[in-house]
Short mmCIF file of C-alpha atoms and ligand atoms in Angstrom, two decimals:
data_model
loop_
_atom_site.label_atom_id
_atom_site.label_comp_id
_atom_site.label_asym_id
_atom_site.label_seq_id
_atom_site.Cartn_x
_atom_site.Cartn_y
_atom_site.Cartn_z
CA MET A 1 7.98 -15.57 -16.64
CA SER A 2 7.96 -16.47 -12.98
CA GLU A 3 4.99 -15.39 -10.69
CA PRO A 4 5.23 -11.96 -8.92
CA ARG A 5 7.23 -12.12 -5.78
CA ALA A 6 8.19 -9.84 -2.89
CA GLY A 7 11.08 -7.64 -3.52
CA THR A 8 13.14 -5.10 -1.56
CA GLY A 9 11.79 -1.72 -0.42
CA GLY A 10 8.26 -3.03 0.03
CA LEU A 11 7.77 -3.33 -3.67
CA LYS A 12 7.12 -6.38 -5.69
CA VAL A 13 8.62 -7.26 -9.08
CA LEU A 14 6.18 -6.21 -11.71
CA PRO A 15 5.93 -8.75 -14.56
CA SER A 16 6.42 -7.25 -18.07
CA ASP A 17 3.47 -9.18 -19.14
CA PRO A 18 0.36 -7.50 -17.64
CA SER A 19 -1.71 -10.66 -17.81
CA LYS A 20 0.58 -11.98 -15.03
CA ILE A 21 -0.44 -9.13 -12.67
CA PRO A 22 -2.81 -10.47 -9.99
CA GLY A 23 -6.36 -9.10 -10.76
CA PHE A 24 -5.58 -8.41 -14.35
CA ALA A 25 -8.03 -9.52 -17.01
CA ALA A 26 -8.67 -6.74 -19.41
CA GLY A 27 -12.12 -5.35 -18.78
CA SER A 28 -13.28 -8.39 -16.82
CA VAL A 29 -12.80 -7.26 -13.19
CA ALA A 30 -15.60 -5.46 -11.65
CA LEU A 31 -14.20 -2.73 -9.37
CA ARG A 32 -17.47 -2.34 -7.37
CA GLY A 33 -19.34 -5.04 -5.72
CA PRO A 34 -18.20 -8.30 -4.22
CA ALA A 35 -14.47 -9.23 -4.23
CA GLY A 36 -13.21 -10.69 -7.45
CA PRO A 37 -11.16 -13.87 -7.63
CA GLU A 38 -8.05 -11.98 -6.39
CA GLY A 39 -9.91 -10.46 -3.45
CA ILE A 40 -9.86 -7.00 -4.94
CA ALA A 41 -12.76 -5.10 -3.42
CA PRO A 42 -11.60 -1.56 -3.13
CA ASP A 43 -13.74 1.07 -1.34
CA GLU A 44 -15.46 3.23 -3.84
CA GLY A 45 -13.88 6.59 -2.61
CA LYS A 46 -14.64 9.83 -4.18
CA ALA A 47 -14.03 11.29 -7.66
CA LEU A 48 -10.73 13.10 -7.92
CA THR A 49 -10.64 16.82 -7.36
CA ALA A 50 -9.91 19.22 -10.16
CA GLY A 51 -6.41 19.86 -8.73
CA SER A 52 -5.56 16.12 -8.78
CA ARG A 53 -6.88 15.85 -12.36
CA LEU A 54 -4.64 18.59 -13.40
CA GLU A 55 -1.64 17.12 -11.68
CA ILE A 56 -2.27 13.80 -13.26
CA ASP A 57 -2.54 15.46 -16.70
CA ARG A 58 0.76 17.20 -16.05
CA LEU A 59 2.40 13.84 -15.16
CA VAL A 60 1.00 12.11 -18.21
CA ALA A 61 2.43 14.90 -20.41
CA LEU A 62 6.03 13.92 -18.97
CA TYR A 63 6.18 10.55 -20.61
CA PRO A 64 6.15 9.33 -24.15
CA ASP A 65 3.99 6.41 -23.08
CA ARG A 66 1.10 7.63 -20.88
CA ARG A 67 1.06 4.37 -18.94
CA SER A 68 4.33 5.32 -17.45
CA ALA A 69 2.52 7.91 -15.29
CA LEU A 70 0.43 5.23 -13.62
CA LEU A 71 2.48 4.90 -10.31
CA PRO A 72 2.84 8.68 -9.72
CA ALA A 73 -0.86 9.17 -10.68
CA LEU A 74 -1.98 6.61 -8.13
CA TRP A 75 0.19 8.40 -5.65
CA VAL A 76 -1.61 11.67 -6.39
CA ALA A 77 -4.96 10.03 -5.75
CA GLN A 78 -3.70 8.43 -2.46
CA LYS A 79 -2.22 11.70 -1.20
CA GLU A 80 -5.65 13.41 -1.76
CA GLN A 81 -7.90 10.70 -0.37
CA GLY A 82 -5.62 8.57 1.88
CA PHE A 83 -6.25 5.58 -0.30
CA VAL A 84 -6.93 4.58 -4.02
CA GLY A 85 -10.67 3.88 -4.34
CA SER A 86 -12.32 2.31 -7.36
CA ARG A 87 -13.62 5.75 -8.66
CA ALA A 88 -10.14 7.07 -8.64
CA MET A 89 -8.83 3.96 -10.33
CA GLU A 90 -11.43 4.35 -12.96
CA GLU A 91 -10.52 7.99 -13.59
CA ILE A 92 -6.85 7.24 -13.72
CA ALA A 93 -7.57 4.30 -16.15
CA ALA A 94 -9.41 6.59 -18.47
CA LYS A 95 -6.57 9.19 -18.47
CA LEU A 96 -3.95 6.59 -19.07
CA ASP A 97 -5.99 4.67 -21.69
CA VAL A 98 -5.84 1.41 -19.94
CA SER A 99 -8.51 -0.74 -18.39
CA PRO A 100 -9.68 -0.26 -14.77
CA ALA A 101 -8.68 -3.84 -14.18
CA PHE A 102 -5.05 -3.11 -15.12
CA VAL A 103 -5.01 -0.25 -12.72
CA ALA A 104 -6.55 -2.53 -9.99
CA GLY A 105 -3.94 -5.19 -10.66
CA VAL A 106 -1.06 -2.61 -10.22
CA VAL A 107 -2.49 -1.13 -7.09
CA SER A 108 -2.88 -4.61 -5.51
CA PHE A 109 0.69 -5.29 -6.38
CA TYR A 110 2.40 -2.59 -4.28
CA THR A 111 2.18 -2.45 -0.52
CA MET A 112 2.55 1.44 -0.66
CA TYR A 113 -1.00 1.77 -2.14
CA GLN A 114 -4.12 1.23 0.12
CA THR A 115 -7.52 0.45 -1.46
CA LYS A 116 -9.52 1.30 1.67
CA PRO A 117 -9.57 4.06 4.19
CA ILE A 118 -6.87 3.63 6.89
CA GLY A 119 -5.99 5.24 10.16
CA ARG A 120 -3.82 8.33 10.53
CA HIS A 121 -0.81 6.18 11.24
CA LEU A 122 -0.22 3.09 9.04
CA ILE A 123 1.93 0.46 10.96
CA GLN A 124 3.32 -2.16 8.56
CA VAL A 125 5.23 -4.91 10.37
CA CYS A 126 7.54 -7.01 8.24
CA THR A 127 6.98 -10.81 9.01
CA THR A 128 9.37 -12.21 6.38
CA LEU A 129 12.18 -14.46 7.43
CA SER A 130 14.77 -12.20 9.12
CA CYS A 131 12.19 -10.24 11.00
CA TYR A 132 10.31 -13.44 11.83
CA LEU A 133 13.38 -15.07 13.26
CA ARG A 134 14.20 -11.96 15.26
CA GLY A 135 10.69 -11.63 16.90
CA ALA A 136 8.32 -10.13 14.42
CA ASP A 137 5.46 -12.33 15.71
CA ALA A 138 5.97 -10.85 19.22
CA VAL A 139 5.93 -7.29 17.72
CA VAL A 140 2.65 -8.07 15.89
CA SER A 141 0.95 -9.65 18.97
CA HIS A 142 2.17 -6.78 21.15
CA LEU A 143 0.63 -4.17 18.77
CA ARG A 144 -2.61 -6.21 18.49
CA LYS A 145 -2.98 -6.14 22.28
CA LYS A 146 -1.71 -2.71 22.78
CA LEU A 147 -4.03 -1.25 19.99
CA GLY A 148 -6.92 -3.56 20.45
CA VAL A 149 -7.13 -4.46 16.75
CA GLU A 150 -6.54 -7.49 14.57
CA VAL A 151 -4.05 -7.42 11.67
CA GLY A 152 -5.75 -5.42 8.99
CA GLY A 153 -7.83 -3.37 11.49
CA THR A 154 -8.03 0.19 12.45
CA THR A 155 -8.44 1.51 15.94
CA ALA A 156 -11.81 2.94 16.92
CA ASP A 157 -10.42 6.51 17.07
CA GLY A 158 -9.10 6.14 13.49
CA LYS A 159 -5.56 6.70 14.76
CA PHE A 160 -3.79 3.39 13.83
CA THR A 161 -4.10 0.72 11.10
CA LEU A 162 -2.03 -2.43 11.73
CA VAL A 163 -0.88 -4.61 8.85
CA THR A 164 1.77 -7.16 8.16
CA VAL A 165 3.87 -6.98 4.99
CA GLU A 166 6.61 -8.91 3.31
CA CYS A 167 10.26 -7.92 3.33
CA LEU A 168 10.74 -4.19 3.46
CA GLY A 169 14.48 -4.47 2.62
CA SER A 170 15.84 -3.81 6.08
CA CYS A 171 16.63 -7.34 7.05
CA GLY A 172 19.90 -6.45 8.81
CA THR A 173 18.13 -4.40 11.37
CA ALA A 174 15.26 -6.90 12.02
CA PRO A 175 12.81 -6.86 13.49
CA MET A 176 11.43 -3.74 11.94
CA LEU A 177 8.21 -1.93 11.00
CA GLN A 178 7.32 0.90 8.88
CA LEU A 179 5.25 3.67 10.37
CA ASN A 180 3.77 5.84 7.62
CA ASP A 181 6.91 6.64 5.55
CA ASP A 182 9.55 5.88 8.19
CA PHE A 183 11.40 2.71 9.08
CA HIS A 184 11.85 1.83 12.83
CA GLU A 185 14.33 -0.87 13.17
CA ASN A 186 15.88 -3.20 15.83
CA LEU A 187 12.69 -3.39 17.78
CA ASP A 188 14.15 -5.63 20.37
CA PRO A 189 13.48 -5.18 23.25
CA ILE A 190 9.86 -4.78 22.44
CA ALA A 191 9.62 -1.70 24.76
CA LYS A 192 10.92 0.20 21.69
CA VAL A 193 7.47 -0.44 20.19
CA ASP A 194 5.75 1.26 23.27
CA ALA A 195 8.13 4.13 23.11
CA LEU A 196 7.27 4.62 19.48
CA LEU A 197 3.56 4.67 20.04
CA ASP A 198 4.05 7.01 23.00
CA SER A 199 5.80 9.44 20.79
CA LEU A 200 2.71 9.72 18.75
CA LYS A 201 0.51 10.94 21.50
S1 FES B 1 12.91 -9.62 6.52
FE1 FES B 1 13.62 -8.12 5.32
S2 FES B 1 12.94 -6.27 6.38
FE2 FES B 1 12.17 -7.90 7.44
#
């Protein structure tokens, strides 16, 4: 089995063997405290609300194998808290009868899940080949200057978080970025980035 790799749509191909998932080592990864060997150090976050627990129970009941509810359950937690913290991971692991390390490995595998609080607007700039060749670096450095944050950082007002990601599957319209759930493509000339930010004021 080959190592996990970037795939289309911002997802990565999940190996069928869980031991190949980054961060997975059944019961051996501490979710709190210093980063583990894979750099997983999620924010602790809060316990899930009763509403989210009920929703996850409902999802679990939809599948013959409760582990199949993992991705939508993580989405429930992220919708509630804005990210998936270690407490939520532990609760979901208990409900799905898997180890917290397994859940952490899956969370770290998908760019759509965040493990720390982020700004109101998440800007994910694709820096893979097509976007790179069409000026992704200029988009990133423009955003760094404009927002006053480094990649991975959040503006002081909590409005924007800037990250770079691998191919989001929109290579034909490079360079592009994803703003929250929406794609913004053909960002050349770069003034389009300013227009996009201005539209959020
Ligand atoms: S290289 Fe595919 S979307 Fe950027």
